[in-house]
Amino acid sequence: MDERKIIHIDMDAFYASVEQRDNPQYRGKPVVVGRPEGRGVIAAASYEARRYGIRSAMPSLRARQLCPELIFIPGRMEIYKEVSARIHRIFHEFTDLVEPIAYDEAFLDVTRNKAGIALGVDVARAIKRRIREEVSLVASAGVSYNKFLAKVASDYRKPDGLCTIHPDRAEAFIARLPIEAFWGVGRVTGRRMHELGIHTGADLRACSQDFLTERFGKAGLHYYEFARGIDRRPVEPSRIRKSVGCEETFARDLTTLEEMTEALYGLSARLNRRLDRTGFRGHTLTLKIKYANFRQQTRSRSLKDELGASSDIFPLGETLLRESGAAGHPVRLLGLSLSTPAADNPAEPHEVYRQLELDF
């Protein structure tokens, strides 16, 4: 069997780059997409803004402190969707094995591509050129024999990067990686890794499978295999929708149960509209709470019967809210999501959803 040729394409600072493309006065300046109000959160930051330490998901107030001349631009999701669709049409001119991850990134399996190009790096180079010529945006690309390494490669030389990790060089490359570069290792897991003396790929490779699974559960097996350059996941052109949800960050903290209940009612209505639009049904309702100090709490309840658009989501959400003990504490965000679809039961029929149709 041919060695797989997997490409990971990541649009550089996508939302902010679209705004700089469409508004020449913003080019070369620190620009963020987001709301400047006190409770706003940064959705995307240009590379000029990133030089100040500004990143996505950062509170707007903090971003303004880091860069007083920061330019805030309201998001234009319909425009970003249109641009994303154009980029994905370019992908499909090379292969139909395209797995969208978000509007600004995707995996492509180009082992057997429509253009008949032998080398994956040449396919990636052609895609980058087409995006620049037809959409006037810059993408970074990583090429390797699996998804994990292709993703690592695309992050390696940003912006406008192109990096290939060959099978015979993968082990040495992985050994040098900081542990935070591994898929699934966020801030919390990274801190736990450091406490265990794991700082690099070489440190991770020295750990046994039992050691990692005992401490990280199922994820431990993935870490064990990633450290050895193993990732068996295929590029999946379509995915089964696993959840539908919505959340809201409030202009001021909610402190009373009455305020939180009123906000929850509005979230329940929004969730029902999304369930109606998607036709999704699930067994588990999850309430997400983020407090003023950014501590996060979730509470879930799974039912035997499915919930859907025709279900009364609000009473169950209200029960979860009361059980959370949030009343009396300043709450900055509430979220509701429905998960555990019937599709997770092999005996039940399921509907397949294209990843691009998910709400972001």
Coordinates of C-alpha atoms in Angstrom, one line a residue:
M1 CA 0.0 0.0 0.0
D2 CA 1.2 3.5 -0.8
E3 CA 2.4 5.7 2.1
R4 CA -0.4 8.1 2.9
K5 CA 0.1 11.7 1.9
I6 CA -1.8 13.9 4.3
I7 CA -2.0 17.7 4.1
H8 CA -3.2 20.0 6.9
I9 CA -4.1 23.5 5.6
D10 CA -4.5 26.3 8.1
M11 CA -5.5 29.8 7.0
D12 CA -3.2 32.3 8.7
A13 CA -5.2 34.6 11.1
F14 CA -8.2 33.9 9.0
Y15 CA -10.9 36.3 10.2
A16 CA -8.4 39.1 10.8
S17 CA -6.7 38.5 7.4
V18 CA -10.1 38.7 5.6
E19 CA -10.7 42.1 7.2
Q20 CA -7.2 43.3 6.3
R21 CA -7.7 42.1 2.7
D22 CA -11.0 43.9 2.4
N23 CA -9.9 47.1 4.2
P24 CA -6.5 48.3 3.0
Q25 CA -6.3 50.8 5.9
Y26 CA -5.9 47.9 8.3
R27 CA -3.0 46.3 6.6
G28 CA 0.2 46.1 8.7
K29 CA -1.7 47.2 11.8
P30 CA -2.7 45.3 15.0
V31 CA -6.2 44.2 14.2
V32 CA -8.6 41.9 16.1
V33 CA -12.0 40.7 15.3
G34 CA -14.2 41.0 18.4
R35 CA -16.1 43.4 20.6
P36 CA -14.2 46.1 22.4
E37 CA -16.6 46.3 25.3
G38 CA -15.5 45.2 28.7
R39 CA -17.0 41.7 28.4
G40 CA -15.9 41.2 24.8
V41 CA -13.6 38.3 23.8
I42 CA -11.1 38.3 20.9
A43 CA -12.2 36.0 18.1
A44 CA -9.1 36.4 15.9
A45 CA -5.9 38.5 16.0
S46 CA -3.7 39.6 13.1
Y47 CA 0.0 38.7 13.3
E48 CA 0.7 42.4 14.0
A49 CA -1.5 42.1 17.1
R50 CA 0.0 38.7 18.1
R51 CA 3.4 40.4 18.5
Y52 CA 1.9 42.1 21.6
G53 CA 0.9 38.7 23.0
I54 CA -2.7 39.0 21.9
R55 CA -4.5 35.8 21.0
S56 CA -7.9 34.5 20.3
A57 CA -10.2 33.9 23.3
M58 CA -8.4 36.7 25.3
P59 CA -10.7 39.2 27.0
S60 CA -10.9 42.4 25.1
L61 CA -9.9 44.5 28.1
R62 CA -6.6 42.5 28.5
A63 CA -5.9 42.9 24.8
R64 CA -6.4 46.6 25.0
Q65 CA -3.9 46.8 27.9
L66 CA -1.3 44.9 25.9
C67 CA -1.8 47.2 22.8
P68 CA -3.6 50.5 23.4
E69 CA -3.7 51.3 19.7
L70 CA -5.4 47.9 18.9
I71 CA -8.1 48.1 16.2
F72 CA -11.4 46.2 16.9
I73 CA -13.5 45.1 14.0
P74 CA -17.0 43.5 14.3
G75 CA -17.1 40.0 13.0
R76 CA -18.8 39.3 9.6
M77 CA -19.5 35.6 9.8
E78 CA -21.4 35.4 6.5
I79 CA -18.4 36.8 4.7
Y80 CA -16.1 34.3 6.4
K81 CA -18.4 31.5 5.5
E82 CA -18.4 32.6 1.8
V83 CA -14.6 32.8 1.7
S84 CA -14.3 29.4 3.4
A85 CA -16.5 27.9 0.9
R86 CA -14.4 29.2 -2.0
I87 CA -11.3 27.8 -0.3
H88 CA -12.9 24.4 0.1
R89 CA -13.9 24.4 -3.5
I90 CA -10.1 24.7 -4.3
F91 CA -9.4 21.7 -2.0
H92 CA -12.0 19.6 -3.9
E93 CA -10.3 20.3 -7.2
F94 CA -7.4 18.2 -5.9
T95 CA -9.2 15.5 -3.8
D96 CA -12.6 14.6 -2.5
L97 CA -11.0 13.3 0.8
V98 CA -11.3 16.6 2.6
E99 CA -12.1 16.8 6.3
P100 CA -13.1 20.3 7.4
I101 CA -12.1 21.1 11.0
A102 CA -13.3 24.7 11.0
Y103 CA -13.9 27.5 8.5
D104 CA -10.1 28.1 8.4
E105 CA -8.6 24.6 8.5
A106 CA -8.9 21.2 7.0
F107 CA -7.2 17.9 6.4
L108 CA -6.7 16.5 2.9
D109 CA -5.7 13.0 1.8
V110 CA -3.9 13.5 -1.5
T111 CA -2.4 10.0 -1.7
R112 CA -4.3 9.6 -5.0
N113 CA -5.1 13.2 -6.1
K114 CA -7.1 14.4 -9.1
A115 CA -4.1 16.4 -10.4
G116 CA -1.9 13.3 -10.5
I117 CA 0.9 15.0 -8.6
A118 CA 3.4 12.6 -7.2
L119 CA 4.6 14.5 -4.1
G120 CA 2.4 15.7 -1.4
V121 CA 4.5 18.8 -0.9
D122 CA 3.9 19.8 -4.5
V123 CA 0.1 19.4 -4.0
A124 CA 0.3 21.6 -0.9
R125 CA 2.4 24.2 -2.8
A126 CA -0.2 24.3 -5.6
I127 CA -3.1 24.7 -3.2
K128 CA -1.3 27.5 -1.4
R129 CA -0.7 29.3 -4.7
R130 CA -4.3 28.9 -5.8
I131 CA -5.6 30.3 -2.5
R132 CA -3.3 33.3 -2.8
E133 CA -4.2 34.0 -6.4
E134 CA -8.0 33.4 -6.2
V135 CA -8.8 34.5 -2.6
S136 CA -5.9 36.9 -1.9
L137 CA -5.2 35.2 1.4
V138 CA -2.2 33.3 2.9
A139 CA -2.3 29.7 4.1
S140 CA 0.2 27.5 6.0
A141 CA 0.5 23.8 5.0
G142 CA 1.9 20.8 6.7
V143 CA 2.6 17.5 4.9
S144 CA 3.2 14.1 6.3
Y145 CA 2.0 10.5 6.4
N146 CA -0.6 11.0 9.1
K147 CA -2.9 13.7 10.6
F148 CA -1.0 14.3 13.8
L149 CA 2.3 15.1 12.0
A150 CA 0.6 17.1 9.2
K151 CA -1.0 19.3 11.9
V152 CA 2.3 19.8 13.7
A153 CA 4.0 20.6 10.4
S154 CA 1.5 23.3 9.5
D155 CA 2.1 25.1 12.7
Y156 CA 5.9 24.8 12.4
R157 CA 6.7 27.8 10.0
K158 CA 3.7 30.1 10.3
P159 CA 2.8 32.4 8.7
D160 CA 2.8 31.4 5.0
G161 CA 4.6 28.2 6.0
L162 CA 5.2 24.9 4.1
C163 CA 6.7 22.1 6.1
T164 CA 7.1 18.4 5.3
I165 CA 7.8 15.7 7.9
H166 CA 9.2 12.6 6.1
P167 CA 8.7 9.2 7.7
D168 CA 12.5 8.7 8.1
R169 CA 12.8 12.0 9.9
A170 CA 9.6 11.8 12.1
E171 CA 11.2 10.2 15.2
A172 CA 13.9 12.9 15.5
F173 CA 11.4 15.7 14.8
I174 CA 8.9 14.4 17.4
A175 CA 11.6 14.1 20.0
R176 CA 12.4 17.8 19.8
L177 CA 8.8 18.9 20.1
P178 CA 7.6 20.7 23.3
I179 CA 4.9 18.7 24.9
E180 CA 2.4 21.5 24.3
A181 CA 2.7 20.9 20.5
F182 CA 1.0 17.4 20.9
W183 CA -2.6 17.0 19.9
G184 CA -4.9 17.2 22.9
V185 CA -2.3 18.7 25.3
G186 CA -3.8 22.0 26.4
R187 CA -2.8 24.2 29.3
V188 CA -4.1 21.9 32.1
T189 CA -2.7 18.7 30.6
G190 CA 0.5 20.4 29.8
R191 CA 0.9 21.4 33.4
R192 CA 0.2 17.8 34.5
M193 CA 2.8 16.6 32.0
H194 CA 5.4 19.0 33.4
E195 CA 4.7 17.8 36.9
L196 CA 5.5 14.3 35.7
G197 CA 8.7 15.4 34.2
I198 CA 7.4 15.3 30.6
H199 CA 8.6 18.4 28.7
T200 CA 9.4 17.1 25.2
G201 CA 8.5 14.4 22.7
A202 CA 11.5 12.5 23.8
D203 CA 10.3 12.5 27.4
L204 CA 6.9 11.3 26.3
R205 CA 8.4 8.5 24.3
A206 CA 10.2 7.3 27.4
C207 CA 6.9 6.7 29.2
S208 CA 5.2 3.3 29.0
Q209 CA 1.7 2.9 27.7
D210 CA 0.5 1.8 31.1
F211 CA 2.0 4.8 32.8
L212 CA 0.2 7.2 30.4
T213 CA -3.2 5.5 30.4
E214 CA -3.1 5.3 34.2
R215 CA -2.7 9.1 34.4
F216 CA -4.6 10.3 31.3
G217 CA -7.1 7.6 30.6
K218 CA -7.9 6.9 26.9
A219 CA -5.9 9.9 25.9
G220 CA -2.8 8.3 27.3
L221 CA -2.9 5.8 24.4
H222 CA -3.0 8.6 21.9
Y223 CA 0.0 10.3 23.6
Y224 CA 1.9 7.0 23.6
E225 CA 1.3 6.5 19.8
F226 CA 1.9 10.1 18.8
A227 CA 5.3 10.0 20.5
R228 CA 6.1 7.2 18.2
G229 CA 4.7 8.9 15.1
I230 CA 1.6 6.7 15.0
D231 CA -1.8 8.1 14.1
R232 CA -4.2 5.7 12.4
R233 CA -7.1 8.1 12.0
P234 CA -8.3 8.5 8.4
V235 CA -9.2 11.7 6.7
E236 CA -13.0 11.7 7.0
P237 CA -15.0 13.7 4.4
S238 CA -18.1 13.6 6.6
R239 CA -18.7 13.3 10.3
I240 CA -21.6 12.3 12.5
R241 CA -22.8 15.4 14.5
K242 CA -22.1 14.7 18.1
S243 CA -23.6 17.7 19.8
V244 CA -25.5 21.0 19.3
G245 CA -25.1 23.9 21.6
C246 CA -25.0 27.7 22.2
E247 CA -23.7 30.0 24.9
E248 CA -23.7 33.7 25.8
T249 CA -21.2 36.0 27.5
F250 CA -23.1 38.6 29.4
A251 CA -22.4 42.4 29.4
R252 CA -22.4 42.2 33.2
D253 CA -22.1 39.4 35.7
L254 CA -25.3 37.6 36.7
T255 CA -25.5 37.1 40.5
T256 CA -29.1 36.1 41.3
L257 CA -30.9 32.9 40.5
E258 CA -33.6 34.9 38.8
E259 CA -31.2 36.6 36.4
M260 CA -29.6 33.3 35.6
T261 CA -32.9 31.6 35.1
E262 CA -34.1 34.3 32.7
A263 CA -30.8 34.0 30.7
L264 CA -31.2 30.3 30.6
Y265 CA -34.7 30.6 29.2
G266 CA -33.3 32.6 26.3
L267 CA -30.5 30.0 25.7
S268 CA -33.1 27.2 25.8
A269 CA -35.1 29.0 23.0
R270 CA -31.9 29.4 20.9
L271 CA -30.9 25.8 21.4
N272 CA -34.4 24.6 20.4
R273 CA -34.2 26.7 17.2
R274 CA -30.8 25.0 16.3
L275 CA -32.2 21.6 17.1
D276 CA -35.1 22.3 14.8
R277 CA -32.8 23.5 12.0
T278 CA -30.5 20.5 12.3
G279 CA -32.9 17.8 13.2
F280 CA -30.5 16.7 15.9
R281 CA -31.6 14.6 18.9
G282 CA -29.7 13.5 21.9
H283 CA -29.8 12.0 25.4
T284 CA -27.5 14.3 27.4
L285 CA -28.1 18.0 28.3
T286 CA -25.1 19.9 29.6
L287 CA -25.1 23.2 31.4
K288 CA -21.8 25.2 31.2
I289 CA -21.1 28.0 33.7
K290 CA -18.1 30.3 33.6
Y291 CA -17.6 32.6 36.6
A292 CA -16.1 36.1 36.8
N293 CA -12.8 34.6 37.8
F294 CA -12.9 32.4 34.6
R295 CA -13.4 29.2 36.7
Q296 CA -15.6 26.9 34.6
Q297 CA -18.2 24.4 35.8
T298 CA -20.4 21.9 33.9
R299 CA -23.3 19.8 35.0
S300 CA -25.0 17.2 32.8
R301 CA -28.0 14.9 32.9
S302 CA -28.6 11.9 30.6
L303 CA -32.1 10.6 30.0
K304 CA -33.3 7.4 28.6
D305 CA -35.6 9.2 26.2
E306 CA -34.2 11.5 23.5
L307 CA -34.4 15.2 23.6
G308 CA -35.0 17.3 20.5
A309 CA -36.6 20.4 19.1
S310 CA -40.0 19.4 20.3
S311 CA -38.7 18.7 23.9
D312 CA -39.0 21.1 26.7
I313 CA -35.3 21.7 27.3
F314 CA -35.7 24.6 29.8
P315 CA -37.0 22.6 32.9
L316 CA -34.1 20.2 32.8
G317 CA -31.6 23.1 32.3
E318 CA -33.2 24.9 35.2
T319 CA -32.7 21.9 37.4
L320 CA -29.1 21.7 36.5
L321 CA -28.7 25.4 37.2
R322 CA -30.2 25.0 40.7
E323 CA -28.0 22.0 41.4
S324 CA -24.9 23.9 40.3
G325 CA -24.9 26.3 43.3
A326 CA -24.1 29.2 41.0
A327 CA -26.7 31.5 42.6
G328 CA -25.0 34.2 44.6
H329 CA -21.7 33.9 42.6
P330 CA -20.9 36.3 39.7
V331 CA -21.4 34.4 36.4
R332 CA -20.1 35.8 33.1
L333 CA -21.2 33.0 30.8
L334 CA -23.9 30.4 30.5
G335 CA -24.1 27.6 27.8
L336 CA -26.4 24.8 27.0
S337 CA -25.6 21.8 24.7
L338 CA -27.3 18.5 23.8
S339 CA -25.1 15.5 23.1
T340 CA -25.1 11.7 23.0
P341 CA -27.1 11.2 19.8
A342 CA -28.9 8.0 18.9
A343 CA -26.1 7.5 16.4
D344 CA -23.8 6.5 19.2
N345 CA -25.9 3.4 19.5
P346 CA -25.1 1.1 16.6
A347 CA -28.6 -0.4 16.7
E348 CA -30.1 3.0 15.9
P349 CA -30.1 4.7 12.5
H350 CA -28.2 7.9 12.2
E351 CA -27.9 10.9 9.9
V352 CA -24.6 12.1 8.6
Y353 CA -23.8 15.8 8.7
R354 CA -21.1 17.7 6.9
Q355 CA -18.7 19.4 9.2
L356 CA -19.1 22.7 7.5
E357 CA -22.7 22.8 8.5
L358 CA -21.9 22.9 12.2
D359 CA -22.4 26.1 14.1
F360 CA -19.1 27.8 15.2

